[in-house]
PDB file of C-alpha atoms and ligand atoms in Angstrom:
ATOM      1  CA  MET A  23      23.769   7.884  71.451  1.00  0.00           C
ATOM      2  CA  GLU A  24      23.004   4.219  69.386  1.00  0.00           C
ATOM      3  CA  VAL A  25      19.390   2.903  70.221  1.00  0.00           C
ATOM      4  CA  ILE A  26      18.980  -0.153  69.127  1.00  0.00           C
ATOM      5  CA  ILE A  27      15.296  -1.869  69.929  1.00  0.00           C
ATOM      6  CA  GLN A  28      14.415  -5.499  69.635  1.00  0.00           C
ATOM      7  CA  PRO A  29      11.515  -7.207  69.844  1.00  0.00           C
ATOM      8  CA  SER A  30      12.598  -9.387  72.876  1.00  0.00           C
ATOM      9  CA  GLN A  31      15.288  -9.836  75.622  1.00  0.00           C
ATOM     10  CA  ASP A  32      16.533 -12.544  74.186  1.00  0.00           C
ATOM     11  CA  ALA A  33      16.964 -11.062  70.864  1.00  0.00           C
ATOM     12  CA  ALA A  34      18.653  -7.626  72.568  1.00  0.00           C
ATOM     13  CA  ASN A  35      20.878 -10.239  74.373  1.00  0.00           C
ATOM     14  CA  VAL A  36      21.899 -11.554  71.030  1.00  0.00           C
ATOM     15  CA  VAL A  37      22.991  -8.086  69.732  1.00  0.00           C
ATOM     16  CA  ALA A  38      24.976  -7.047  72.984  1.00  0.00           C
ATOM     17  CA  ALA A  39      26.744 -10.422  72.695  1.00  0.00           C
ATOM     18  CA  ARG A  40      27.865  -9.997  69.362  1.00  0.00           C
ATOM     19  CA  ILE A  41      29.050  -6.561  69.894  1.00  0.00           C
ATOM     20  CA  ILE A  42      31.323  -7.976  72.741  1.00  0.00           C
ATOM     21  CA  GLU A  43      32.749 -11.134  70.645  1.00  0.00           C
ATOM     22  CA  ASP A  44      33.297  -8.793  67.664  1.00  0.00           C
ATOM     23  CA  LEU A  45      35.409  -6.425  70.225  1.00  0.00           C
ATOM     24  CA  VAL A  46      37.180  -9.735  71.474  1.00  0.00           C
ATOM     25  CA  ARG A  47      38.003 -11.793  68.081  1.00  0.00           C
ATOM     26  CA  ARG A  48      39.541  -8.295  67.020  1.00  0.00           C
ATOM     27  CA  LYS A  49      41.328  -7.587  70.223  1.00  0.00           C
ATOM     28  CA  PRO A  50      41.765 -10.706  72.224  1.00  0.00           C
ATOM     29  CA  ALA A  51      43.243  -8.524  75.078  1.00  0.00           C
ATOM     30  CA  ALA A  52      40.493  -6.246  75.768  1.00  0.00           C
ATOM     31  CA  VAL A  53      39.215  -4.921  78.722  1.00  0.00           C
ATOM     32  CA  LEU A  54      35.806  -5.255  79.673  1.00  0.00           C
ATOM     33  CA  GLY A  55      33.975  -3.215  82.176  1.00  0.00           C
ATOM     34  CA  LEU A  56      31.032  -5.630  83.886  1.00  0.00           C
ATOM     35  CA  ALA A  57      27.917  -5.065  85.628  1.00  0.00           C
ATOM     36  CA  THR A  58      25.367  -6.905  88.003  1.00  0.00           C
ATOM     37  CA  GLY A  59      22.156  -7.127  88.773  1.00  0.00           C
ATOM     38  CA  GLY A  60      19.191  -8.851  86.677  1.00  0.00           C
ATOM     39  CA  THR A  61      19.676  -7.179  83.547  1.00  0.00           C
ATOM     40  CA  PRO A  62      23.002  -8.312  82.336  1.00  0.00           C
ATOM     41  CA  VAL A  63      22.418 -12.379  83.248  1.00  0.00           C
ATOM     42  CA  GLY A  64      21.199 -12.895  79.735  1.00  0.00           C
ATOM     43  CA  LEU A  65      23.876 -11.473  78.051  1.00  0.00           C
ATOM     44  CA  TYR A  66      26.166 -13.445  80.333  1.00  0.00           C
ATOM     45  CA  LYS A  67      24.455 -16.731  79.455  1.00  0.00           C
ATOM     46  CA  GLU A  68      24.733 -15.494  75.677  1.00  0.00           C
ATOM     47  CA  LEU A  69      28.685 -15.243  76.125  1.00  0.00           C
ATOM     48  CA  ILE A  70      29.182 -18.266  77.997  1.00  0.00           C
ATOM     49  CA  ARG A  71      27.566 -20.099  74.924  1.00  0.00           C
ATOM     50  CA  LEU A  72      29.804 -18.401  72.230  1.00  0.00           C
ATOM     51  CA  HIS A  73      32.827 -19.746  74.318  1.00  0.00           C
ATOM     52  CA  ARG A  74      31.459 -23.244  74.957  1.00  0.00           C
ATOM     53  CA  GLU A  75      29.801 -23.768  71.167  1.00  0.00           C
ATOM     54  CA  ASN A  76      31.724 -21.175  69.131  1.00  0.00           C
ATOM     55  CA  GLY A  77      35.236 -21.219  70.929  1.00  0.00           C
ATOM     56  CA  LEU A  78      34.972 -17.352  72.075  1.00  0.00           C
ATOM     57  CA  ASP A  79      38.110 -16.939  73.883  1.00  0.00           C
ATOM     58  CA  PHE A  80      38.599 -14.512  76.805  1.00  0.00           C
ATOM     59  CA  SER A  81      42.021 -16.208  78.036  1.00  0.00           C
ATOM     60  CA  ARG A  82      43.651 -12.821  77.169  1.00  0.00           C
ATOM     61  CA  VAL A  83      40.366 -10.771  78.775  1.00  0.00           C
ATOM     62  CA  THR A  84      40.791  -8.046  81.872  1.00  0.00           C
ATOM     63  CA  THR A  85      37.880  -7.275  83.349  1.00  0.00           C
ATOM     64  CA  PHE A  86      36.654  -4.389  86.034  1.00  0.00           C
ATOM     65  CA  ASN A  87      33.309  -4.557  87.592  1.00  0.00           C
ATOM     66  CA  LEU A  88      31.141  -1.236  88.330  1.00  0.00           C
ATOM     67  CA  ASP A  89      30.424  -1.972  91.981  1.00  0.00           C
ATOM     68  CA  GLU A  90      29.953  -3.781  95.509  1.00  0.00           C
ATOM     69  CA  TYR A  91      28.850  -3.762  98.545  1.00  0.00           C
ATOM     70  CA  VAL A  92      30.487  -2.507 101.500  1.00  0.00           C
ATOM     71  CA  GLY A  93      30.656  -4.648 104.309  1.00  0.00           C
ATOM     72  CA  ILE A  94      29.513  -8.136 102.953  1.00  0.00           C
ATOM     73  CA  SER A  95      31.831 -11.446 102.330  1.00  0.00           C
ATOM     74  CA  PRO A  96      32.575 -11.892  99.039  1.00  0.00           C
ATOM     75  CA  GLU A  97      30.800 -15.647  99.514  1.00  0.00           C
ATOM     76  CA  HIS A  98      27.439 -13.473 100.601  1.00  0.00           C
ATOM     77  CA  PRO A  99      24.943 -14.729  97.820  1.00  0.00           C
ATOM     78  CA  ALA A 100      24.168 -11.173  96.921  1.00  0.00           C
ATOM     79  CA  SER A 101      27.667  -9.871  96.787  1.00  0.00           C
ATOM     80  CA  TYR A 102      28.943  -8.751  93.358  1.00  0.00           C
ATOM     81  CA  HIS A 103      31.798 -11.092  93.878  1.00  0.00           C
ATOM     82  CA  ARG A 104      29.480 -14.226  94.037  1.00  0.00           C
ATOM     83  CA  PHE A 105      27.109 -13.049  90.981  1.00  0.00           C
ATOM     84  CA  MET A 106      29.971 -12.856  88.714  1.00  0.00           C
ATOM     85  CA  ARG A 107      31.396 -16.174  89.371  1.00  0.00           C
ATOM     86  CA  GLU A 108      28.363 -17.696  89.290  1.00  0.00           C
ATOM     87  CA  ASN A 109      26.836 -15.794  86.288  1.00  0.00           C
ATOM     88  CA  LEU A 110      29.952 -15.809  84.204  1.00  0.00           C
ATOM     89  CA  PHE A 111      33.418 -16.602  85.865  1.00  0.00           C
ATOM     90  CA  ASP A 112      32.965 -19.894  86.636  1.00  0.00           C
ATOM     91  CA  HIS A 113      32.203 -20.536  82.664  1.00  0.00           C
ATOM     92  CA  VAL A 114      34.610 -18.942  80.326  1.00  0.00           C
ATOM     93  CA  ASN A 115      38.181 -18.914  80.461  1.00  0.00           C
ATOM     94  CA  ILE A 116      38.885 -15.163  81.765  1.00  0.00           C
ATOM     95  CA  PRO A 117      42.347 -16.013  84.195  1.00  0.00           C
ATOM     96  CA  ALA A 118      41.458 -15.148  87.896  1.00  0.00           C
ATOM     97  CA  ALA A 119      44.644 -12.619  87.918  1.00  0.00           C
ATOM     98  CA  ASN A 120      42.661 -10.170  85.369  1.00  0.00           C
ATOM     99  CA  ILE A 121      39.538 -10.208  87.198  1.00  0.00           C
ATOM    100  CA  ASN A 122      39.043  -6.830  89.386  1.00  0.00           C
ATOM    101  CA  ILE A 123      35.825  -6.024  91.199  1.00  0.00           C
ATOM    102  CA  PRO A 124      35.570  -3.432  93.834  1.00  0.00           C
ATOM    103  CA  ASP A 125      36.858  -4.499  97.431  1.00  0.00           C
ATOM    104  CA  GLY A 126      34.170  -3.596  99.637  1.00  0.00           C
ATOM    105  CA  ASN A 127      35.697  -4.621 102.511  1.00  0.00           C
ATOM    106  CA  ALA A 128      39.083  -2.734 102.162  1.00  0.00           C
ATOM    107  CA  PRO A 129      40.188  -1.213 105.402  1.00  0.00           C
ATOM    108  CA  ASP A 130      40.954   1.690 103.964  1.00  0.00           C
ATOM    109  CA  ILE A 131      38.607   2.379 101.183  1.00  0.00           C
ATOM    110  CA  PRO A 132      39.267   6.323  99.705  1.00  0.00           C
ATOM    111  CA  ARG A 133      42.798   4.417  99.108  1.00  0.00           C
ATOM    112  CA  PHE A 134      41.312   1.147  97.458  1.00  0.00           C
ATOM    113  CA  CYS A 135      38.903   3.565  95.195  1.00  0.00           C
ATOM    114  CA  ALA A 136      42.585   5.312  94.294  1.00  0.00           C
ATOM    115  CA  TYR A 137      44.162   2.159  93.675  1.00  0.00           C
ATOM    116  CA  TYR A 138      41.318   0.404  91.532  1.00  0.00           C
ATOM    117  CA  GLU A 139      41.221   4.064  89.344  1.00  0.00           C
ATOM    118  CA  GLU A 140      45.114   3.452  88.950  1.00  0.00           C
ATOM    119  CA  GLN A 141      44.403  -0.393  88.085  1.00  0.00           C
ATOM    120  CA  ILE A 142      41.666   0.620  85.250  1.00  0.00           C
ATOM    121  CA  ARG A 143      44.796   3.030  83.853  1.00  0.00           C
ATOM    122  CA  ARG A 144      47.377   0.407  84.067  1.00  0.00           C
ATOM    123  CA  ALA A 145      45.382  -1.838  81.928  1.00  0.00           C
ATOM    124  CA  GLY A 146      45.357   0.736  79.338  1.00  0.00           C
ATOM    125  CA  GLY A 147      41.112   1.787  80.194  1.00  0.00           C
ATOM    126  CA  ILE A 148      38.058   0.151  79.495  1.00  0.00           C
ATOM    127  CA  ASP A 149      37.564  -0.923  75.940  1.00  0.00           C
ATOM    128  CA  LEU A 150      33.832  -1.712  76.534  1.00  0.00           C
ATOM    129  CA  GLN A 151      31.745  -1.359  79.807  1.00  0.00           C
ATOM    130  CA  VAL A 152      28.662  -2.729  80.387  1.00  0.00           C
ATOM    131  CA  LEU A 153      26.067  -0.916  82.115  1.00  0.00           C
ATOM    132  CA  GLY A 154      22.521  -1.485  83.333  1.00  0.00           C
ATOM    133  CA  ILE A 155      20.155   1.382  84.121  1.00  0.00           C
ATOM    134  CA  GLY A 156      18.473   1.629  87.681  1.00  0.00           C
ATOM    135  CA  HIS A 157      14.694   3.214  87.560  1.00  0.00           C
ATOM    136  CA  ASP A 158      15.915   6.530  88.423  1.00  0.00           C
ATOM    137  CA  GLY A 159      18.591   6.879  85.902  1.00  0.00           C
ATOM    138  CA  HIS A 160      21.452   5.751  87.787  1.00  0.00           C
ATOM    139  CA  ILE A 161      24.373   3.893  86.513  1.00  0.00           C
ATOM    140  CA  GLY A 162      26.756   2.331  88.494  1.00  0.00           C
ATOM    141  CA  PHE A 163      25.779   2.802  91.936  1.00  0.00           C
ATOM    142  CA  ASN A 164      25.734   6.200  91.229  1.00  0.00           C
ATOM    143  CA  GLU A 165      22.647   7.367  92.641  1.00  0.00           C
ATOM    144  CA  SER A 166      20.502  10.264  91.290  1.00  0.00           C
ATOM    145  CA  THR A 167      22.343  13.442  92.084  1.00  0.00           C
ATOM    146  CA  SER A 168      25.655  11.908  91.904  1.00  0.00           C
ATOM    147  CA  SER A 169      28.489  14.352  90.508  1.00  0.00           C
ATOM    148  CA  LEU A 170      28.912  13.450  86.891  1.00  0.00           C
ATOM    149  CA  ALA A 171      32.277  13.836  86.982  1.00  0.00           C
ATOM    150  CA  SER A 172      32.831  11.687  90.086  1.00  0.00           C
ATOM    151  CA  ARG A 173      35.812   8.703  90.433  1.00  0.00           C
ATOM    152  CA  THR A 174      35.492   5.396  92.149  1.00  0.00           C
ATOM    153  CA  ARG A 175      34.300   6.092  95.736  1.00  0.00           C
ATOM    154  CA  ILE A 176      31.985   4.943  98.507  1.00  0.00           C
ATOM    155  CA  LYS A 177      28.196   6.273  97.335  1.00  0.00           C
ATOM    156  CA  THR A 178      25.239   5.990 100.185  1.00  0.00           C
ATOM    157  CA  LEU A 179      22.301   4.091  98.600  1.00  0.00           C
ATOM    158  CA  THR A 180      18.889   5.795  98.124  1.00  0.00           C
ATOM    159  CA  THR A 181      15.825   4.160  99.876  1.00  0.00           C
ATOM    160  CA  GLU A 182      14.407   3.174  96.455  1.00  0.00           C
ATOM    161  CA  THR A 183      17.632   1.394  95.000  1.00  0.00           C
ATOM    162  CA  ILE A 184      17.857  -0.742  98.805  1.00  0.00           C
ATOM    163  CA  GLU A 185      14.159  -1.608  98.273  1.00  0.00           C
ATOM    164  CA  ALA A 186      15.029  -2.754  94.510  1.00  0.00           C
ATOM    165  CA  ASN A 187      17.497  -4.778  95.772  1.00  0.00           C
ATOM    166  CA  GLN A 188      16.255  -6.561  98.538  1.00  0.00           C
ATOM    167  CA  ARG A 189      14.989  -9.111  96.411  1.00  0.00           C
ATOM    168  CA  PHE A 190      18.674 -10.550  96.155  1.00  0.00           C
ATOM    169  CA  PHE A 191      18.775 -10.505 100.048  1.00  0.00           C
ATOM    170  CA  ALA A 192      17.041 -13.268 102.422  1.00  0.00           C
ATOM    171  CA  PRO A 193      13.784 -11.796 103.531  1.00  0.00           C
ATOM    172  CA  GLY A 194      14.626  -9.480 106.686  1.00  0.00           C
ATOM    173  CA  GLU A 195      18.043  -9.187 106.081  1.00  0.00           C
ATOM    174  CA  PRO A 196      19.173  -5.440 105.824  1.00  0.00           C
ATOM    175  CA  VAL A 197      20.709  -4.789 102.121  1.00  0.00           C
ATOM    176  CA  PRO A 198      23.800  -2.769 102.936  1.00  0.00           C
ATOM    177  CA  TYR A 199      23.826   0.967 102.166  1.00  0.00           C
ATOM    178  CA  HIS A 200      26.767   1.894 101.399  1.00  0.00           C
ATOM    179  CA  VAL A 201      28.849   0.643  98.597  1.00  0.00           C
ATOM    180  CA  VAL A 202      31.881   1.263  96.281  1.00  0.00           C
ATOM    181  CA  THR A 203      31.181   2.421  92.668  1.00  0.00           C
ATOM    182  CA  MET A 204      33.002   3.712  89.628  1.00  0.00           C
ATOM    183  CA  GLY A 205      31.856   6.987  89.074  1.00  0.00           C
ATOM    184  CA  VAL A 206      30.058   8.643  86.644  1.00  0.00           C
ATOM    185  CA  GLY A 207      33.676  10.104  85.135  1.00  0.00           C
ATOM    186  CA  THR A 208      35.566   7.201  85.376  1.00  0.00           C
ATOM    187  CA  ILE A 209      32.597   5.261  83.585  1.00  0.00           C
ATOM    188  CA  MET A 210      32.575   8.263  80.742  1.00  0.00           C
ATOM    189  CA  GLU A 211      36.361   7.608  79.856  1.00  0.00           C
ATOM    190  CA  SER A 212      35.111   4.295  78.821  1.00  0.00           C
ATOM    191  CA  HIS A 213      35.837   3.646  74.736  1.00  0.00           C
ATOM    192  CA  THR A 214      32.364   2.255  74.123  1.00  0.00           C
ATOM    193  CA  CYS A 215      29.510   2.180  76.657  1.00  0.00           C
ATOM    194  CA  LEU A 216      26.608  -0.863  76.422  1.00  0.00           C
ATOM    195  CA  MET A 217      23.767  -0.234  77.867  1.00  0.00           C
ATOM    196  CA  LEU A 218      20.715  -2.471  78.313  1.00  0.00           C
ATOM    197  CA  ALA A 219      17.427  -2.192  79.492  1.00  0.00           C
ATOM    198  CA  PHE A 220      14.325  -4.421  79.916  1.00  0.00           C
ATOM    199  CA  GLY A 221      10.907  -3.987  80.861  1.00  0.00           C
ATOM    200  CA  ALA A 222       8.086  -1.613  80.795  1.00  0.00           C
ATOM    201  CA  GLY A 223       9.156  -0.438  84.435  1.00  0.00           C
ATOM    202  CA  LYS A 224      12.913   0.868  83.061  1.00  0.00           C
ATOM    203  CA  ALA A 225      10.860   2.694  80.405  1.00  0.00           C
ATOM    204  CA  HIS A 226      10.893   6.349  81.990  1.00  0.00           C
ATOM    205  CA  ALA A 227      14.546   6.150  82.899  1.00  0.00           C
ATOM    206  CA  VAL A 228      15.453   5.087  79.229  1.00  0.00           C
ATOM    207  CA  GLU A 229      13.223   8.301  78.110  1.00  0.00           C
ATOM    208  CA  ALA A 230      15.146  10.554  80.772  1.00  0.00           C
ATOM    209  CA  MET A 231      18.830   9.243  79.528  1.00  0.00           C
ATOM    210  CA  VAL A 232      17.977   9.155  75.605  1.00  0.00           C
ATOM    211  CA  GLU A 233      15.660  12.302  75.214  1.00  0.00           C
ATOM    212  CA  GLY A 234      15.742  14.271  78.221  1.00  0.00           C
ATOM    213  CA  PRO A 235      18.295  17.079  79.419  1.00  0.00           C
ATOM    214  CA  ILE A 236      21.314  16.479  80.847  1.00  0.00           C
ATOM    215  CA  MET A 237      21.102  16.381  84.822  1.00  0.00           C
ATOM    216  CA  ALA A 238      22.387  14.571  87.830  1.00  0.00           C
ATOM    217  CA  MET A 239      19.013  13.759  88.531  1.00  0.00           C
ATOM    218  CA  CYS A 240      19.135  11.267  85.829  1.00  0.00           C
ATOM    219  CA  PRO A 241      23.468  10.240  86.069  1.00  0.00           C
ATOM    220  CA  ALA A 242      22.749   8.031  82.628  1.00  0.00           C
ATOM    221  CA  SER A 243      21.575  11.137  80.762  1.00  0.00           C
ATOM    222  CA  VAL A 244      25.376  12.307  80.721  1.00  0.00           C
ATOM    223  CA  LEU A 245      25.969   9.240  78.380  1.00  0.00           C
ATOM    224  CA  GLN A 246      24.432  11.712  75.613  1.00  0.00           C
ATOM    225  CA  MET A 247      28.062  13.182  75.954  1.00  0.00           C
ATOM    226  CA  HIS A 248      29.595  10.243  75.465  1.00  0.00           C
ATOM    227  CA  ARG A 249      31.281   9.649  72.085  1.00  0.00           C
ATOM    228  CA  GLN A 250      30.302   6.081  71.904  1.00  0.00           C
ATOM    229  CA  THR A 251      27.038   4.500  73.792  1.00  0.00           C
ATOM    230  CA  ILE A 252      25.129   2.041  72.300  1.00  0.00           C
ATOM    231  CA  VAL A 253      21.763   1.189  74.292  1.00  0.00           C
ATOM    232  CA  VAL A 254      20.178  -2.294  73.345  1.00  0.00           C
ATOM    233  CA  MET A 255      16.626  -2.399  75.303  1.00  0.00           C
ATOM    234  CA  ASP A 256      13.111  -4.634  74.556  1.00  0.00           C
ATOM    235  CA  GLU A 257      10.046  -2.855  73.293  1.00  0.00           C
ATOM    236  CA  PRO A 258       8.577  -2.234  76.855  1.00  0.00           C
ATOM    237  CA  ALA A 259      11.968  -0.382  77.892  1.00  0.00           C
ATOM    238  CA  ALA A 260      11.494   1.433  74.657  1.00  0.00           C
ATOM    239  CA  SER A 261       7.440   2.606  75.130  1.00  0.00           C
ATOM    240  CA  ARG A 262       7.969   6.253  76.109  1.00  0.00           C
ATOM    241  CA  LEU A 263      10.891   6.699  73.566  1.00  0.00           C
ATOM    242  CA  LYS A 264       9.491   9.824  70.900  1.00  0.00           C
ATOM    243  CA  LYS A 265      11.763   9.025  68.144  1.00  0.00           C
ATOM    244  CA  ALA A 266      11.637   5.186  68.405  1.00  0.00           C
ATOM    245  CA  ALA A 267      10.634   4.576  64.819  1.00  0.00           C
ATOM    246  CA  TYR A 268      13.255   6.985  63.681  1.00  0.00           C
ATOM    247  CA  TYR A 269      15.936   4.784  66.037  1.00  0.00           C
ATOM    248  CA  ARG A 270      14.312   1.688  64.047  1.00  0.00           C
ATOM    249  CA  HIS A 271      14.907   2.923  60.641  1.00  0.00           C
ATOM    250  CA  ILE A 272      18.440   4.010  61.708  1.00  0.00           C
ATOM    251  CA  TYR A 273      18.943   0.406  62.451  1.00  0.00           C
ATOM    252  CA  GLU A 274      17.321  -1.386  59.808  1.00  0.00           C
ATOM    253  CA  ASN A 275      19.340   0.942  57.373  1.00  0.00           C
ATOM    254  CA  LYS A 276      22.727   0.841  58.604  1.00  0.00           C
ATOM    255  CA  PRO A 277      25.595   0.213  56.316  1.00  0.00           C
ATOM    256  CA  ASP A 278      27.438  -3.092  56.185  1.00  0.00           C
ATOM    257  CA  TYR A 279      30.361  -1.647  57.878  1.00  0.00           C
ATOM    258  CA  GLN A 280      28.511  -0.163  60.700  1.00  0.00           C
ATOM    259  CA  LYS A 281      26.351  -3.438  61.439  1.00  0.00           C
ATOM    260  CA  LEU A 282      27.839  -3.935  64.336  1.00  0.00           C
ATOM    261  CA  CYS A 283      29.477  -0.953  66.008  1.00  0.00           C
ATOM    262  CA  PRO A 284      29.905   2.360  64.322  1.00  0.00           C
ATOM    263  CA  PHE A 285      32.700   3.309  65.198  1.00  0.00           C
ATOM    264  CA  PRO A 286      36.412   0.889  65.191  1.00  0.00           C
ATOM    265  CA  LEU A 287      36.124  -0.680  68.862  1.00  0.00           C
ATOM    266  CA  VAL A 288      39.918  -1.113  69.162  1.00  0.00           C
TER     267      VAL A 288
HETATM  268  P1  PGA B 311      18.784  -4.374  87.621  1.00  0.00           P
HETATM  269  O1  PGA B 311      19.417  -3.175  87.760  1.00  0.00           O
HETATM  270  O2  PGA B 311      19.421  -4.716  86.326  1.00  0.00           O
HETATM  271  O3  PGA B 311      19.001  -5.263  88.916  1.00  0.00           O
HETATM  272  O4  PGA B 311      17.798  -3.683  87.534  1.00  0.00           O
HETATM  273  C1  PGA B 311      20.007  -2.189  87.151  1.00  0.00           C
HETATM  274  C2  PGA B 311      20.868  -1.072  88.014  1.00  0.00           C
HETATM  275  O5  PGA B 311      20.769  -0.822  88.983  1.00  0.00           O
HETATM  276  O6  PGA B 311      21.777  -0.780  87.531  1.00  0.00           O
END
């Protein structure tokens, strides 16, 4: 796992966006796994800027989102379909036919989940998966105690996640407790995982993920077993890391050929 600590969220978003830019310029038909929530908003803003000002072309890119609520309309202000349109898709040139987001209204959810996995396989797998991390160490909507080998499926949210996400719903409006999410095993098959983590509120989860034991109580910790995971964070999110000085030393002294990414992405 490569840990990159940056002085601010903005600086971290620039680093993360450059990794994606590098991938898309080298592999224009890249398959990107995308995330929602508060964390990736700044990254998407930077990608939009690169598209507008530097001609970053997404016309051959395919995307798969991690998750979606069950039972709310794609037009609902808190739906991840709408989030993705507003925060990225309406502002870059990814063809609509190349965009995949779990359908939380599918009449047969298990069948839809199998279909989603098949679509990822047909696309050739995910080249780079963007991830946030929950306060409890969840990735996607894979809550604590999720199977570390799980596939795309329906999950029930914890009270903590429901409370954390209430801010995206109208006051008093119930947050759905069922979601469809890529599994931990699905995420682990991505060629590269690019995680962002911001703020002191994520410091415990980041510590458990990077330096704790691998355990289902912190699903993100299984990324220690992933061959190429890059975690870009701000100082407050890094504040509990015991080896922070070492991670900084590694990043500052990378050989030129490793500057963006330690392994070839394509
Ligand atoms: P956040 O959520 O980006 O809104 O903090 C992260 C997550 O729950 O994965």
